[in-house]
Amino acid sequence: MSAKRTAHSARRSGAAPAAAELRERIMSATRELLDERRFDALSVADILTAAEVSRASFYFYFPSKQAVLGELVRAAVTQGQQAAQPWIDGQQDPAAALRAGVSDGARLWRANAGVLMAIVESWGSDEGLRALWLEQMDLFTEAAAVRIRSDPEALRQLGDVDVRAVAASLTWLGERLYYLAAAGVPPFDNEEVLIDVLTNAWTAMLYGRSAPER
């Protein structure tokens, strides 16, 4: 249900919206607005109108529009960590698990395109968002580094190359290619191309072999 319909339902019932509902309306409205416009063109007033909440209500829950974006980004990153879990767990063939994770990552970015494009486009010019995004990306880097260090095949392939640097390079490569796909930039706007290229980058670097066929 959209933020606007939720607001209308609350008014019709005569009941004051619960605190959790107000917070969720603000977040949902922001997410929807980011599907239509850039974050730097989005104002708190726009969010108030879309969510149908008062300025006082907004600032009770969030100190700024950046704080709302931060919450939305953290939620998306949590989903991203779940997508990577098959490879992180090490219970499947690593190349097949990587393809599954990359595929789920592509779907995640498509579903959260407005939010994730907003953070990628904004973190370079906003100190708070920069700290947030570096922290979130470091979660993926650290998880990948731990997984690589536990994988004898990957360690043999890498030799003396710094494991954390490899993990960071692959993590940031994914961020950039997913962003280009979300922005509709060829050839990565073709999801099959995106998945093939990114999966092959990981499997070639870590295992010296091509990714499994789709």
JSON list of C-alpha atoms in Angstrom, two decimals:
[
{"chain": "A", "resi": 1, "resn": "MET", "atom": "CA", "xyz": [0.00, 0.00, 0.00]},
{"chain": "A", "resi": 2, "resn": "SER", "atom": "CA", "xyz": [1.34, 3.45, -0.86]},
{"chain": "A", "resi": 3, "resn": "ALA", "atom": "CA", "xyz": [2.08, 6.08, 1.77]},
{"chain": "A", "resi": 4, "resn": "LYS", "atom": "CA", "xyz": [-0.82, 8.22, 0.50]},
{"chain": "A", "resi": 5, "resn": "ARG", "atom": "CA", "xyz": [-3.39, 5.41, 0.74]},
{"chain": "A", "resi": 6, "resn": "THR", "atom": "CA", "xyz": [-2.16, 4.53, 4.23]},
{"chain": "A", "resi": 7, "resn": "ALA", "atom": "CA", "xyz": [-2.61, 8.14, 5.32]},
{"chain": "A", "resi": 8, "resn": "HIS", "atom": "CA", "xyz": [-6.13, 8.29, 3.92]},
{"chain": "A", "resi": 9, "resn": "SER", "atom": "CA", "xyz": [-7.05, 5.03, 5.68]},
{"chain": "A", "resi": 10, "resn": "ALA", "atom": "CA", "xyz": [-5.86, 6.40, 9.01]},
{"chain": "A", "resi": 11, "resn": "ARG", "atom": "CA", "xyz": [-7.92, 9.55, 8.56]},
{"chain": "A", "resi": 12, "resn": "ARG", "atom": "CA", "xyz": [-11.05, 7.65, 7.63]},
{"chain": "A", "resi": 13, "resn": "SER", "atom": "CA", "xyz": [-10.76, 5.46, 10.71]},
{"chain": "A", "resi": 14, "resn": "GLY", "atom": "CA", "xyz": [-10.36, 8.50, 12.93]},
{"chain": "A", "resi": 15, "resn": "ALA", "atom": "CA", "xyz": [-7.35, 6.89, 14.63]},
{"chain": "A", "resi": 16, "resn": "ALA", "atom": "CA", "xyz": [-4.01, 8.63, 14.99]},
{"chain": "A", "resi": 17, "resn": "PRO", "atom": "CA", "xyz": [-1.26, 6.84, 13.05]},
{"chain": "A", "resi": 18, "resn": "ALA", "atom": "CA", "xyz": [1.02, 4.70, 15.19]},
{"chain": "A", "resi": 19, "resn": "ALA", "atom": "CA", "xyz": [4.62, 5.78, 15.55]},
{"chain": "A", "resi": 20, "resn": "ALA", "atom": "CA", "xyz": [5.88, 2.86, 13.46]},
{"chain": "A", "resi": 21, "resn": "GLU", "atom": "CA", "xyz": [3.36, 3.69, 10.75]},
{"chain": "A", "resi": 22, "resn": "LEU", "atom": "CA", "xyz": [4.48, 7.32, 10.53]},
{"chain": "A", "resi": 23, "resn": "ARG", "atom": "CA", "xyz": [8.11, 6.31, 10.26]},
{"chain": "A", "resi": 24, "resn": "GLU", "atom": "CA", "xyz": [7.30, 3.73, 7.60]},
{"chain": "A", "resi": 25, "resn": "ARG", "atom": "CA", "xyz": [5.26, 6.27, 5.62]},
{"chain": "A", "resi": 26, "resn": "ILE", "atom": "CA", "xyz": [8.21, 8.63, 5.55]},
{"chain": "A", "resi": 27, "resn": "MET", "atom": "CA", "xyz": [10.54, 5.90, 4.34]},
{"chain": "A", "resi": 28, "resn": "SER", "atom": "CA", "xyz": [8.09, 4.55, 1.76]},
{"chain": "A", "resi": 29, "resn": "ALA", "atom": "CA", "xyz": [7.40, 8.00, 0.37]},
{"chain": "A", "resi": 30, "resn": "THR", "atom": "CA", "xyz": [11.11, 8.72, 0.08]},
{"chain": "A", "resi": 31, "resn": "ARG", "atom": "CA", "xyz": [11.71, 5.43, -1.70]},
{"chain": "A", "resi": 32, "resn": "GLU", "atom": "CA", "xyz": [8.94, 6.17, -4.19]},
{"chain": "A", "resi": 33, "resn": "LEU", "atom": "CA", "xyz": [10.20, 9.71, -4.81]},
{"chain": "A", "resi": 34, "resn": "LEU", "atom": "CA", "xyz": [13.72, 8.42, -5.48]},
{"chain": "A", "resi": 35, "resn": "ASP", "atom": "CA", "xyz": [12.32, 6.27, -8.27]},
{"chain": "A", "resi": 36, "resn": "GLU", "atom": "CA", "xyz": [11.29, 9.53, -9.96]},
{"chain": "A", "resi": 37, "resn": "ARG", "atom": "CA", "xyz": [14.02, 12.06, -9.18]},
{"chain": "A", "resi": 38, "resn": "ARG", "atom": "CA", "xyz": [17.59, 12.47, -8.03]},
{"chain": "A", "resi": 39, "resn": "PHE", "atom": "CA", "xyz": [18.37, 12.74, -4.34]},
{"chain": "A", "resi": 40, "resn": "ASP", "atom": "CA", "xyz": [19.91, 16.21, -4.71]},
{"chain": "A", "resi": 41, "resn": "ALA", "atom": "CA", "xyz": [16.62, 17.43, -6.21]},
{"chain": "A", "resi": 42, "resn": "LEU", "atom": "CA", "xyz": [14.55, 15.97, -3.37]},
{"chain": "A", "resi": 43, "resn": "SER", "atom": "CA", "xyz": [13.55, 18.22, -0.47]},
{"chain": "A", "resi": 44, "resn": "VAL", "atom": "CA", "xyz": [12.14, 17.42, 2.94]},
{"chain": "A", "resi": 45, "resn": "ALA", "atom": "CA", "xyz": [9.03, 19.33, 1.85]},
{"chain": "A", "resi": 46, "resn": "ASP", "atom": "CA", "xyz": [8.60, 16.89, -1.03]},
{"chain": "A", "resi": 47, "resn": "ILE", "atom": "CA", "xyz": [8.74, 13.99, 1.42]},
{"chain": "A", "resi": 48, "resn": "LEU", "atom": "CA", "xyz": [6.24, 15.64, 3.76]},
{"chain": "A", "resi": 49, "resn": "THR", "atom": "CA", "xyz": [3.77, 16.08, 0.92]},
{"chain": "A", "resi": 50, "resn": "ALA", "atom": "CA", "xyz": [4.16, 12.56, -0.41]},
{"chain": "A", "resi": 51, "resn": "ALA", "atom": "CA", "xyz": [3.99, 10.92, 3.02]},
{"chain": "A", "resi": 52, "resn": "GLU", "atom": "CA", "xyz": [1.26, 13.27, 4.27]},
{"chain": "A", "resi": 53, "resn": "VAL", "atom": "CA", "xyz": [3.02, 13.87, 7.58]},
{"chain": "A", "resi": 54, "resn": "SER", "atom": "CA", "xyz": [3.80, 17.08, 9.41]},
{"chain": "A", "resi": 55, "resn": "ARG", "atom": "CA", "xyz": [7.23, 18.66, 9.55]},
{"chain": "A", "resi": 56, "resn": "ALA", "atom": "CA", "xyz": [7.27, 17.99, 13.29]},
{"chain": "A", "resi": 57, "resn": "SER", "atom": "CA", "xyz": [6.58, 14.31, 12.71]},
{"chain": "A", "resi": 58, "resn": "PHE", "atom": "CA", "xyz": [9.35, 14.05, 10.14]},
{"chain": "A", "resi": 59, "resn": "TYR", "atom": "CA", "xyz": [11.96, 15.64, 12.39]},
{"chain": "A", "resi": 60, "resn": "PHE", "atom": "CA", "xyz": [10.84, 13.56, 15.35]},
{"chain": "A", "resi": 61, "resn": "TYR", "atom": "CA", "xyz": [12.01, 10.44, 13.50]},
{"chain": "A", "resi": 62, "resn": "PHE", "atom": "CA", "xyz": [14.71, 11.75, 11.17]},
{"chain": "A", "resi": 63, "resn": "PRO", "atom": "CA", "xyz": [17.12, 14.69, 11.49]},
{"chain": "A", "resi": 64, "resn": "SER", "atom": "CA", "xyz": [17.43, 15.05, 7.70]},
{"chain": "A", "resi": 65, "resn": "LYS", "atom": "CA", "xyz": [16.60, 13.53, 4.35]},
{"chain": "A", "resi": 66, "resn": "GLN", "atom": "CA", "xyz": [20.09, 11.98, 4.45]},
{"chain": "A", "resi": 67, "resn": "ALA", "atom": "CA", "xyz": [19.05, 10.03, 7.55]},
{"chain": "A", "resi": 68, "resn": "VAL", "atom": "CA", "xyz": [16.03, 8.61, 5.71]},
{"chain": "A", "resi": 69, "resn": "LEU", "atom": "CA", "xyz": [18.25, 7.59, 2.82]},
{"chain": "A", "resi": 70, "resn": "GLY", "atom": "CA", "xyz": [20.62, 5.97, 5.28]},
{"chain": "A", "resi": 71, "resn": "GLU", "atom": "CA", "xyz": [17.88, 3.77, 6.70]},
{"chain": "A", "resi": 72, "resn": "LEU", "atom": "CA", "xyz": [16.76, 2.73, 3.22]},
{"chain": "A", "resi": 73, "resn": "VAL", "atom": "CA", "xyz": [20.35, 1.94, 2.23]},
{"chain": "A", "resi": 74, "resn": "ARG", "atom": "CA", "xyz": [20.93, -0.19, 5.33]},
{"chain": "A", "resi": 75, "resn": "ALA", "atom": "CA", "xyz": [17.80, -2.19, 4.57]},
{"chain": "A", "resi": 76, "resn": "ALA", "atom": "CA", "xyz": [18.95, -2.81, 0.99]},
{"chain": "A", "resi": 77, "resn": "VAL", "atom": "CA", "xyz": [22.44, -3.81, 2.15]},
{"chain": "A", "resi": 78, "resn": "THR", "atom": "CA", "xyz": [20.93, -6.34, 4.55]},
{"chain": "A", "resi": 79, "resn": "GLN", "atom": "CA", "xyz": [19.17, -7.91, 1.57]},
{"chain": "A", "resi": 80, "resn": "GLY", "atom": "CA", "xyz": [22.47, -7.85, -0.33]},
{"chain": "A", "resi": 81, "resn": "GLN", "atom": "CA", "xyz": [24.21, -9.74, 2.45]},
{"chain": "A", "resi": 82, "resn": "GLN", "atom": "CA", "xyz": [21.52, -12.40, 2.25]},
{"chain": "A", "resi": 83, "resn": "ALA", "atom": "CA", "xyz": [22.06, -12.65, -1.51]},
{"chain": "A", "resi": 84, "resn": "ALA", "atom": "CA", "xyz": [25.78, -13.27, -0.97]},
{"chain": "A", "resi": 85, "resn": "GLN", "atom": "CA", "xyz": [25.23, -15.92, 1.71]},
{"chain": "A", "resi": 86, "resn": "PRO", "atom": "CA", "xyz": [25.40, -19.05, -0.51]},
{"chain": "A", "resi": 87, "resn": "TRP", "atom": "CA", "xyz": [29.00, -18.22, -1.47]},
{"chain": "A", "resi": 88, "resn": "ILE", "atom": "CA", "xyz": [29.93, -16.88, 1.97]},
{"chain": "A", "resi": 89, "resn": "ASP", "atom": "CA", "xyz": [28.69, -20.11, 3.60]},
{"chain": "A", "resi": 90, "resn": "GLY", "atom": "CA", "xyz": [30.94, -22.19, 1.36]},
{"chain": "A", "resi": 91, "resn": "GLN", "atom": "CA", "xyz": [28.44, -25.05, 1.18]},
{"chain": "A", "resi": 92, "resn": "GLN", "atom": "CA", "xyz": [28.04, -25.05, -2.63]},
{"chain": "A", "resi": 93, "resn": "ASP", "atom": "CA", "xyz": [30.33, -25.13, -5.63]},
{"chain": "A", "resi": 94, "resn": "PRO", "atom": "CA", "xyz": [31.90, -21.67, -5.37]},
{"chain": "A", "resi": 95, "resn": "ALA", "atom": "CA", "xyz": [31.45, -20.69, -9.00]},
{"chain": "A", "resi": 96, "resn": "ALA", "atom": "CA", "xyz": [27.79, -21.71, -9.00]},
{"chain": "A", "resi": 97, "resn": "ALA", "atom": "CA", "xyz": [27.25, -19.93, -5.69]},
{"chain": "A", "resi": 98, "resn": "LEU", "atom": "CA", "xyz": [28.85, -16.77, -7.04]},
{"chain": "A", "resi": 99, "resn": "ARG", "atom": "CA", "xyz": [26.58, -16.77, -10.08]},
{"chain": "A", "resi": 100, "resn": "ALA", "atom": "CA", "xyz": [23.54, -17.20, -7.84]},
{"chain": "A", "resi": 101, "resn": "GLY", "atom": "CA", "xyz": [24.71, -14.33, -5.63]},
{"chain": "A", "resi": 102, "resn": "VAL", "atom": "CA", "xyz": [25.42, -12.03, -8.56]},
{"chain": "A", "resi": 103, "resn": "SER", "atom": "CA", "xyz": [22.01, -12.81, -10.04]},
{"chain": "A", "resi": 104, "resn": "ASP", "atom": "CA", "xyz": [20.28, -12.05, -6.75]},
{"chain": "A", "resi": 105, "resn": "GLY", "atom": "CA", "xyz": [22.37, -8.88, -6.45]},
{"chain": "A", "resi": 106, "resn": "ALA", "atom": "CA", "xyz": [21.20, -7.73, -9.87]},
{"chain": "A", "resi": 107, "resn": "ARG", "atom": "CA", "xyz": [17.58, -8.27, -8.88]},
{"chain": "A", "resi": 108, "resn": "LEU", "atom": "CA", "xyz": [18.18, -6.44, -5.60]},
{"chain": "A", "resi": 109, "resn": "TRP", "atom": "CA", "xyz": [19.63, -3.41, -7.39]},
{"chain": "A", "resi": 110, "resn": "ARG", "atom": "CA", "xyz": [16.76, -3.38, -9.85]},
{"chain": "A", "resi": 111, "resn": "ALA", "atom": "CA", "xyz": [14.23, -3.44, -7.00]},
{"chain": "A", "resi": 112, "resn": "ASN", "atom": "CA", "xyz": [16.07, -0.72, -5.04]},
{"chain": "A", "resi": 113, "resn": "ALA", "atom": "CA", "xyz": [17.41, 1.28, -7.97]},
{"chain": "A", "resi": 114, "resn": "GLY", "atom": "CA", "xyz": [16.31, 4.71, -6.78]},
{"chain": "A", "resi": 115, "resn": "VAL", "atom": "CA", "xyz": [17.74, 4.27, -3.29]},
{"chain": "A", "resi": 116, "resn": "LEU", "atom": "CA", "xyz": [21.03, 2.68, -4.34]},
{"chain": "A", "resi": 117, "resn": "MET", "atom": "CA", "xyz": [21.64, 5.11, -7.19]},
{"chain": "A", "resi": 118, "resn": "ALA", "atom": "CA", "xyz": [21.00, 7.95, -4.73]},
{"chain": "A", "resi": 119, "resn": "ILE", "atom": "CA", "xyz": [23.72, 6.78, -2.33]},
{"chain": "A", "resi": 120, "resn": "VAL", "atom": "CA", "xyz": [26.23, 6.10, -5.12]},
{"chain": "A", "resi": 121, "resn": "GLU", "atom": "CA", "xyz": [25.62, 9.54, -6.63]},
{"chain": "A", "resi": 122, "resn": "SER", "atom": "CA", "xyz": [25.69, 11.37, -3.28]},
{"chain": "A", "resi": 123, "resn": "TRP", "atom": "CA", "xyz": [28.34, 9.82, -1.07]},
{"chain": "A", "resi": 124, "resn": "GLY", "atom": "CA", "xyz": [31.20, 11.65, -2.75]},
{"chain": "A", "resi": 125, "resn": "SER", "atom": "CA", "xyz": [29.83, 15.08, -1.81]},
{"chain": "A", "resi": 126, "resn": "ASP", "atom": "CA", "xyz": [28.23, 14.44, 1.58]},
{"chain": "A", "resi": 127, "resn": "GLU", "atom": "CA", "xyz": [30.42, 13.54, 4.55]},
{"chain": "A", "resi": 128, "resn": "GLY", "atom": "CA", "xyz": [27.75, 11.61, 6.41]},
{"chain": "A", "resi": 129, "resn": "LEU", "atom": "CA", "xyz": [26.68, 9.61, 3.38]},
{"chain": "A", "resi": 130, "resn": "ARG", "atom": "CA", "xyz": [30.31, 8.95, 2.54]},
{"chain": "A", "resi": 131, "resn": "ALA", "atom": "CA", "xyz": [30.89, 7.40, 5.97]},
{"chain": "A", "resi": 132, "resn": "LEU", "atom": "CA", "xyz": [27.68, 5.40, 5.64]},
{"chain": "A", "resi": 133, "resn": "TRP", "atom": "CA", "xyz": [28.44, 3.98, 2.20]},
{"chain": "A", "resi": 134, "resn": "LEU", "atom": "CA", "xyz": [32.07, 3.15, 2.97]},
{"chain": "A", "resi": 135, "resn": "GLU", "atom": "CA", "xyz": [30.88, 1.34, 6.09]},
{"chain": "A", "resi": 136, "resn": "GLN", "atom": "CA", "xyz": [28.27, -0.63, 4.15]},
{"chain": "A", "resi": 137, "resn": "MET", "atom": "CA", "xyz": [30.67, -1.56, 1.38]},
{"chain": "A", "resi": 138, "resn": "ASP", "atom": "CA", "xyz": [33.23, -2.61, 3.96]},
{"chain": "A", "resi": 139, "resn": "LEU", "atom": "CA", "xyz": [30.72, -5.17, 5.26]},
{"chain": "A", "resi": 140, "resn": "PHE", "atom": "CA", "xyz": [30.82, -6.89, 1.86]},
{"chain": "A", "resi": 141, "resn": "THR", "atom": "CA", "xyz": [34.58, -6.55, 1.56]},
{"chain": "A", "resi": 142, "resn": "GLU", "atom": "CA", "xyz": [35.24, -8.05, 4.99]},
{"chain": "A", "resi": 143, "resn": "ALA", "atom": "CA", "xyz": [32.83, -10.94, 4.41]},
{"chain": "A", "resi": 144, "resn": "ALA", "atom": "CA", "xyz": [34.49, -11.69, 1.05]},
{"chain": "A", "resi": 145, "resn": "ALA", "atom": "CA", "xyz": [37.97, -11.51, 2.57]},
{"chain": "A", "resi": 146, "resn": "VAL", "atom": "CA", "xyz": [37.03, -13.94, 5.34]},
{"chain": "A", "resi": 147, "resn": "ARG", "atom": "CA", "xyz": [35.54, -16.34, 2.78]},
{"chain": "A", "resi": 148, "resn": "ILE", "atom": "CA", "xyz": [38.61, -16.17, 0.53]},
{"chain": "A", "resi": 149, "resn": "ARG", "atom": "CA", "xyz": [40.98, -16.84, 3.43]},
{"chain": "A", "resi": 150, "resn": "SER", "atom": "CA", "xyz": [38.99, -19.97, 4.26]},
{"chain": "A", "resi": 151, "resn": "ASP", "atom": "CA", "xyz": [39.14, -21.27, 0.67]},
{"chain": "A", "resi": 152, "resn": "PRO", "atom": "CA", "xyz": [42.35, -23.18, -0.20]},
{"chain": "A", "resi": 153, "resn": "GLU", "atom": "CA", "xyz": [41.55, -23.11, -3.92]},
{"chain": "A", "resi": 154, "resn": "ALA", "atom": "CA", "xyz": [41.22, -19.33, -3.94]},
{"chain": "A", "resi": 155, "resn": "LEU", "atom": "CA", "xyz": [44.36, -18.87, -1.85]},
{"chain": "A", "resi": 156, "resn": "ARG", "atom": "CA", "xyz": [46.37, -21.05, -4.26]},
{"chain": "A", "resi": 157, "resn": "GLN", "atom": "CA", "xyz": [45.07, -19.02, -7.19]},
{"chain": "A", "resi": 158, "resn": "LEU", "atom": "CA", "xyz": [45.90, -15.67, -5.58]},
{"chain": "A", "resi": 159, "resn": "GLY", "atom": "CA", "xyz": [49.34, -16.58, -4.34]},
{"chain": "A", "resi": 160, "resn": "ASP", "atom": "CA", "xyz": [50.94, -13.59, -2.60]},
{"chain": "A", "resi": 161, "resn": "VAL", "atom": "CA", "xyz": [48.29, -11.07, -3.67]},
{"chain": "A", "resi": 162, "resn": "ASP", "atom": "CA", "xyz": [46.74, -9.18, -0.76]},
{"chain": "A", "resi": 163, "resn": "VAL", "atom": "CA", "xyz": [43.43, -10.92, 0.00]},
{"chain": "A", "resi": 164, "resn": "ARG", "atom": "CA", "xyz": [41.65, -7.88, 1.38]},
{"chain": "A", "resi": 165, "resn": "ALA", "atom": "CA", "xyz": [42.67, -5.79, -1.62]},
{"chain": "A", "resi": 166, "resn": "VAL", "atom": "CA", "xyz": [41.24, -8.45, -3.93]},
{"chain": "A", "resi": 167, "resn": "ALA", "atom": "CA", "xyz": [38.01, -8.58, -1.92]},
{"chain": "A", "resi": 168, "resn": "ALA", "atom": "CA", "xyz": [37.70, -4.79, -1.99]},
{"chain": "A", "resi": 169, "resn": "SER", "atom": "CA", "xyz": [38.41, -4.63, -5.72]},
{"chain": "A", "resi": 170, "resn": "LEU", "atom": "CA", "xyz": [35.74, -7.19, -6.54]},
{"chain": "A", "resi": 171, "resn": "THR", "atom": "CA", "xyz": [33.25, -5.59, -4.16]},
{"chain": "A", "resi": 172, "resn": "TRP", "atom": "CA", "xyz": [33.68, -2.14, -5.70]},
{"chain": "A", "resi": 173, "resn": "LEU", "atom": "CA", "xyz": [33.60, -3.58, -9.23]},
{"chain": "A", "resi": 174, "resn": "GLY", "atom": "CA", "xyz": [30.19, -5.00, -8.39]},
{"chain": "A", "resi": 175, "resn": "GLU", "atom": "CA", "xyz": [29.00, -1.67, -7.03]},
{"chain": "A", "resi": 176, "resn": "ARG", "atom": "CA", "xyz": [30.03, 0.11, -10.22]},
{"chain": "A", "resi": 177, "resn": "LEU", "atom": "CA", "xyz": [28.55, -2.42, -12.65]},
{"chain": "A", "resi": 178, "resn": "TYR", "atom": "CA", "xyz": [25.28, -2.71, -10.74]},
{"chain": "A", "resi": 179, "resn": "TYR", "atom": "CA", "xyz": [25.05, 1.08, -10.75]},
{"chain": "A", "resi": 180, "resn": "LEU", "atom": "CA", "xyz": [25.65, 1.26, -14.51]},
{"chain": "A", "resi": 181, "resn": "ALA", "atom": "CA", "xyz": [22.96, -1.37, -15.01]},
{"chain": "A", "resi": 182, "resn": "ALA", "atom": "CA", "xyz": [20.49, 0.55, -12.84]},
{"chain": "A", "resi": 183, "resn": "ALA", "atom": "CA", "xyz": [21.33, 3.72, -14.79]},
{"chain": "A", "resi": 184, "resn": "GLY", "atom": "CA", "xyz": [20.57, 1.95, -18.07]},
{"chain": "A", "resi": 185, "resn": "VAL", "atom": "CA", "xyz": [24.11, 2.21, -19.43]},
{"chain": "A", "resi": 186, "resn": "PRO", "atom": "CA", "xyz": [24.92, -0.35, -22.19]},
{"chain": "A", "resi": 187, "resn": "PRO", "atom": "CA", "xyz": [25.97, -3.10, -22.24]},
{"chain": "A", "resi": 188, "resn": "PHE", "atom": "CA", "xyz": [25.15, -3.55, -18.55]},
{"chain": "A", "resi": 189, "resn": "ASP", "atom": "CA", "xyz": [21.50, -2.62, -19.02]},
{"chain": "A", "resi": 190, "resn": "ASN", "atom": "CA", "xyz": [21.27, -6.18, -20.36]},
{"chain": "A", "resi": 191, "resn": "GLU", "atom": "CA", "xyz": [21.00, -8.17, -17.14]},
{"chain": "A", "resi": 192, "resn": "GLU", "atom": "CA", "xyz": [22.38, -11.37, -18.66]},
{"chain": "A", "resi": 193, "resn": "VAL", "atom": "CA", "xyz": [25.50, -9.49, -19.79]},
{"chain": "A", "resi": 194, "resn": "LEU", "atom": "CA", "xyz": [25.87, -7.93, -16.35]},
{"chain": "A", "resi": 195, "resn": "ILE", "atom": "CA", "xyz": [25.62, -11.29, -14.58]},
{"chain": "A", "resi": 196, "resn": "ASP", "atom": "CA", "xyz": [28.02, -13.01, -16.99]},
{"chain": "A", "resi": 197, "resn": "VAL", "atom": "CA", "xyz": [30.68, -10.30, -16.78]},
{"chain": "A", "resi": 198, "resn": "LEU", "atom": "CA", "xyz": [30.57, -9.86, -13.02]},
{"chain": "A", "resi": 199, "resn": "THR", "atom": "CA", "xyz": [30.45, -13.59, -12.28]},
{"chain": "A", "resi": 200, "resn": "ASN", "atom": "CA", "xyz": [33.36, -14.25, -14.59]},
{"chain": "A", "resi": 201, "resn": "ALA", "atom": "CA", "xyz": [35.38, -11.47, -12.95]},
{"chain": "A", "resi": 202, "resn": "TRP", "atom": "CA", "xyz": [34.97, -13.13, -9.54]},
{"chain": "A", "resi": 203, "resn": "THR", "atom": "CA", "xyz": [35.53, -16.71, -10.68]},
{"chain": "A", "resi": 204, "resn": "ALA", "atom": "CA", "xyz": [38.52, -15.88, -12.90]},
{"chain": "A", "resi": 205, "resn": "MET", "atom": "CA", "xyz": [40.20, -13.85, -10.16]},
{"chain": "A", "resi": 206, "resn": "LEU", "atom": "CA", "xyz": [39.59, -16.34, -7.37]},
{"chain": "A", "resi": 207, "resn": "TYR", "atom": "CA", "xyz": [39.54, -19.71, -9.11]},
{"chain": "A", "resi": 208, "resn": "GLY", "atom": "CA", "xyz": [41.16, -19.23, -12.50]},
{"chain": "A", "resi": 209, "resn": "ARG", "atom": "CA", "xyz": [38.15, -20.63, -14.28]},
{"chain": "A", "resi": 210, "resn": "SER", "atom": "CA", "xyz": [35.10, -19.44, -16.13]},
{"chain": "A", "resi": 211, "resn": "ALA", "atom": "CA", "xyz": [31.72, -19.11, -14.50]},
{"chain": "A", "resi": 212, "resn": "PRO", "atom": "CA", "xyz": [29.24, -21.96, -15.04]},
{"chain": "A", "resi": 213, "resn": "GLU", "atom": "CA", "xyz": [26.76, -21.65, -17.88]},
{"chain": "A", "resi": 214, "resn": "ARG", "atom": "CA", "xyz": [23.37, -20.11, -17.21]}
]
